[in-house]
Coordinates of C-alpha atoms and ligand atoms in Angstrom, one line a residue:
M25 CA 273.5 18.7 -27.6
K26 CA 272.7 21.7 -27.0
E27 CA 270.6 22.3 -23.5
L28 CA 266.9 24.3 -24.5
I29 CA 265.3 23.4 -20.9
S30 CA 267.1 23.2 -17.6
S31 CA 265.6 20.6 -15.6
D32 CA 265.2 23.8 -13.0
R33 CA 262.8 25.7 -15.4
I34 CA 261.1 22.7 -15.9
E35 CA 260.3 21.7 -12.3
T36 CA 259.2 25.2 -12.0
R37 CA 256.8 24.8 -15.5
V38 CA 255.3 21.6 -14.0
A39 CA 254.7 23.2 -10.8
E40 CA 252.8 25.5 -12.3
L41 CA 250.9 23.6 -14.7
A42 CA 250.4 21.8 -11.8
A43 CA 248.1 24.3 -9.6
R44 CA 246.9 25.7 -12.6
I45 CA 245.3 21.7 -13.1
S46 CA 244.9 21.7 -9.9
E47 CA 242.3 24.7 -9.5
D48 CA 240.3 24.5 -12.9
F49 CA 238.8 20.8 -11.4
A50 CA 238.8 21.2 -8.1
A51 CA 235.0 22.6 -8.2
K52 CA 233.4 19.6 -9.7
I53 CA 235.8 17.0 -8.1
E54 CA 234.3 18.7 -4.9
T55 CA 230.7 18.4 -6.2
D56 CA 231.1 14.6 -7.1
G57 CA 234.0 13.2 -5.7
R58 CA 234.8 11.7 -8.6
P59 CA 238.8 11.5 -9.2
L60 CA 240.5 13.7 -12.3
V61 CA 241.6 10.4 -14.6
L62 CA 245.6 11.4 -15.8
L63 CA 246.0 9.3 -19.4
G64 CA 249.4 9.2 -20.3
V65 CA 250.4 8.5 -23.5
L66 CA 253.5 6.2 -23.8
K67 CA 256.3 6.0 -23.8
G68 CA 257.4 9.6 -23.8
S69 CA 254.7 11.5 -21.2
F70 CA 256.6 9.1 -18.0
M71 CA 258.5 11.0 -16.6
F72 CA 255.9 14.8 -16.9
L73 CA 253.1 12.6 -16.1
A74 CA 255.0 11.2 -12.7
D75 CA 255.9 14.8 -12.4
L76 CA 252.6 16.5 -12.8
A77 CA 250.6 13.6 -10.3
R78 CA 252.6 14.6 -7.7
R79 CA 252.2 18.2 -8.1
I80 CA 248.9 18.1 -8.6
S81 CA 246.4 18.7 -5.7
V82 CA 243.3 17.1 -6.9
P83 CA 242.7 13.3 -6.5
V84 CA 244.2 11.6 -9.6
E85 CA 243.8 7.9 -11.1
I86 CA 246.3 6.5 -13.6
E87 CA 245.6 5.1 -17.1
F88 CA 248.2 5.0 -19.8
A89 CA 247.3 4.9 -23.8
S90 CA 249.8 4.2 -26.4
M91 CA 251.2 5.7 -29.4
S92 CA 254.5 5.5 -31.7
S93 CA 254.3 7.3 -35.1
Y94 CA 258.3 7.8 -35.1
G95 CA 259.0 4.4 -35.4
N96 CA 263.2 4.5 -34.7
R97 CA 263.4 7.1 -37.7
R98 CA 263.4 11.3 -36.9
E99 CA 260.0 12.0 -39.1
S100 CA 257.0 11.5 -38.4
S101 CA 255.8 8.4 -40.7
G102 CA 252.0 9.4 -41.0
T103 CA 251.5 6.5 -40.2
V104 CA 250.1 5.9 -36.1
E105 CA 249.1 3.1 -33.9
L106 CA 247.6 3.3 -31.4
R107 CA 246.6 0.6 -28.3
I108 CA 244.6 1.2 -25.4
A109 CA 243.2 -0.7 -23.1
P110 CA 242.0 1.2 -19.8
S111 CA 241.0 -0.9 -16.9
I112 CA 239.1 2.2 -15.8
N113 CA 235.9 2.8 -16.9
L114 CA 236.5 6.1 -19.2
A115 CA 232.7 6.9 -19.1
G116 CA 231.0 9.6 -17.9
R117 CA 235.1 10.5 -16.9
R118 CA 236.6 14.0 -16.9
I119 CA 240.0 13.0 -18.5
L120 CA 243.0 15.1 -18.7
V121 CA 245.5 13.2 -21.8
V122 CA 249.0 13.9 -20.2
E123 CA 251.4 14.3 -23.9
D124 CA 256.0 14.7 -24.3
I125 CA 255.3 17.3 -28.0
V126 CA 252.4 17.5 -29.9
D127 CA 254.3 18.2 -33.4
T128 CA 252.0 17.2 -36.4
G129 CA 248.6 16.8 -33.9
R130 CA 248.0 13.3 -36.1
S131 CA 249.1 11.3 -32.8
L132 CA 246.4 13.5 -30.4
S133 CA 243.9 14.0 -33.4
K134 CA 243.5 10.1 -33.2
L135 CA 243.6 9.8 -29.6
L136 CA 241.0 11.9 -29.5
E137 CA 238.8 10.6 -31.7
H138 CA 239.7 7.2 -31.0
L139 CA 238.8 8.8 -26.9
R140 CA 235.1 9.8 -28.0
S141 CA 233.6 5.7 -28.2
F142 CA 234.3 5.6 -24.7
E143 CA 231.9 8.8 -23.8
A144 CA 234.0 10.0 -21.2
E145 CA 232.0 13.6 -19.8
E146 CA 235.2 16.1 -20.3
I147 CA 238.4 15.3 -21.9
R148 CA 241.5 18.1 -21.7
L149 CA 244.7 18.1 -23.2
C150 CA 248.3 18.9 -21.6
A151 CA 251.1 18.4 -23.6
F152 CA 255.3 19.2 -22.0
L153 CA 255.6 20.7 -25.3
D154 CA 254.7 22.3 -28.6
K155 CA 255.6 22.6 -31.6
P156 CA 253.5 24.9 -33.7
A157 CA 255.4 25.3 -36.7
A158 CA 255.4 21.1 -37.2
R159 CA 251.6 21.4 -37.2
V160 CA 249.7 18.9 -40.0
V161 CA 246.3 18.5 -38.2
A162 CA 245.4 21.0 -35.7
V163 CA 244.1 20.7 -32.2
H164 CA 243.0 22.0 -28.9
V165 CA 246.2 21.6 -26.2
D166 CA 244.7 23.6 -23.0
Y167 CA 248.2 23.6 -21.2
T168 CA 251.4 23.4 -23.0
G169 CA 255.0 23.8 -20.8
F170 CA 256.6 25.2 -23.2
E171 CA 256.9 25.8 -27.4
V172 CA 260.1 24.5 -28.8
P173 CA 261.7 25.5 -32.1
L174 CA 261.4 23.5 -35.6
K175 CA 263.9 21.2 -33.8
F176 CA 264.3 17.4 -33.0
V177 CA 264.5 17.2 -28.8
V178 CA 265.2 14.9 -26.1
G179 CA 265.6 14.9 -22.5
Y180 CA 262.5 14.0 -20.2
G181 CA 261.2 11.0 -21.4
L182 CA 261.2 11.9 -25.1
D183 CA 264.0 10.0 -27.3
A184 CA 264.8 9.7 -30.8
A185 CA 265.7 5.4 -31.3
Q186 CA 264.5 4.9 -27.5
Q187 CA 267.6 6.6 -26.3
Y188 CA 268.0 9.5 -24.2
R189 CA 265.0 9.6 -22.5
A190 CA 266.0 9.7 -18.9
L191 CA 268.2 13.4 -19.2
A192 CA 266.7 15.4 -17.0
G193 CA 266.1 18.1 -19.8
I194 CA 265.2 19.0 -22.6
Y195 CA 268.8 18.9 -25.8
E196 CA 268.7 20.5 -28.9
L197 CA 269.9 16.7 -31.0
E198 CA 271.9 18.2 -33.5
E199 CA 272.4 16.0 -36.7
P200 CA 275.0 13.5 -36.6
A201 CA 277.2 13.8 -40.0
G202 CA 276.3 12.2 -43.3
T203 CA 272.3 12.4 -43.0
Ligands
LIG4 P1 253.3 13.5 -33.8 O1 252.0 12.5 -34.5 O2 253.7 14.3 -35.4 O3 252.2 15.3 -33.4 O4 254.4 13.2 -33.2 C1 254.1 12.8 -32.0 C2 254.6 12.3 -31.0 O5 256.1 11.7 -32.3 C3 255.0 12.6 -29.2 O6 254.1 12.2 -29.1 C4 256.4 12.2 -30.2 O7 256.7 10.5 -29.0 C5 257.4 12.0 -31.7 N1 258.1 13.2 -31.3 C6 257.8 14.5 -32.1 N2 258.3 15.1 -32.3 C7 259.3 15.3 -31.9 C8 260.8 15.5 -31.0 O8 261.3 16.1 -31.3 N3 261.8 14.9 -30.4 C9 260.9 12.8 -29.8 N4 259.9 12.5 -29.6 C10 259.4 13.7 -31.0
LIG5 MG1 254.3 10.7 -27.5

C-alpha cells in the first residue's frame, strides 16, 4: 500500500478545517445559544468526526446517520441504503454533515434530500476527502480536507471490505493480482 496522506498532514488539515468551521458558526451560535449538530455518516467518518469534534471551539451535539453503497465491493453499487433515527430534534437546527469521502455523490445527495424533511435551519457539508473525478451527481461540499485521485483509498476510517479503518494515514490500495 502506498501512503498518500500522512497522519501529520491530516492533523494539521483537521485543525484548519475546525478553525474555519468554528469561525463560520461562532456568531450565530453566540446569538441563539444552540450548538452546532455534527451529523456523522457511519462508519467511514468515525475517526474524522472524533478529531474534528475535539478541535471545533463552538459547542456541538453529535448525531449519526448510516449509509452504505459499496457493500463489500470496491465499485459503487449505485443504490444507497440510508438509516437515520435522530435522537436530537433537527427542526430549526444548524447541521454539519460529516462524511469520509465524496465519490459519485450519490450517498450525499440522497442524505441531503432526506434531511430536508427534518426542516433544519441550515445544512452544510464537510467531507474529509473528495474524489472529484468520480462525480456522477453534483453536490456542493462546503469544507473539504483533501482531494484524491481516482484511486481506491483506505485508512482514517475508510475501509476495503471492513479492513484498514484504524490506519492513521490515507493509503492507496493497490489492486491484488488477478482482479
Ligand atoms: P458515493 O455515494 O459514490 O459518493 O460514495 C460515498 C461512499 O462510498 C463513501 O462515503 C465511502 O464510504 C465509500 N467510498 C467511496 N470511495 C471510496 C474509497 O476510495 N475508499 C473507501 N470508501 C470509499
Ligand atoms: Mg461514507
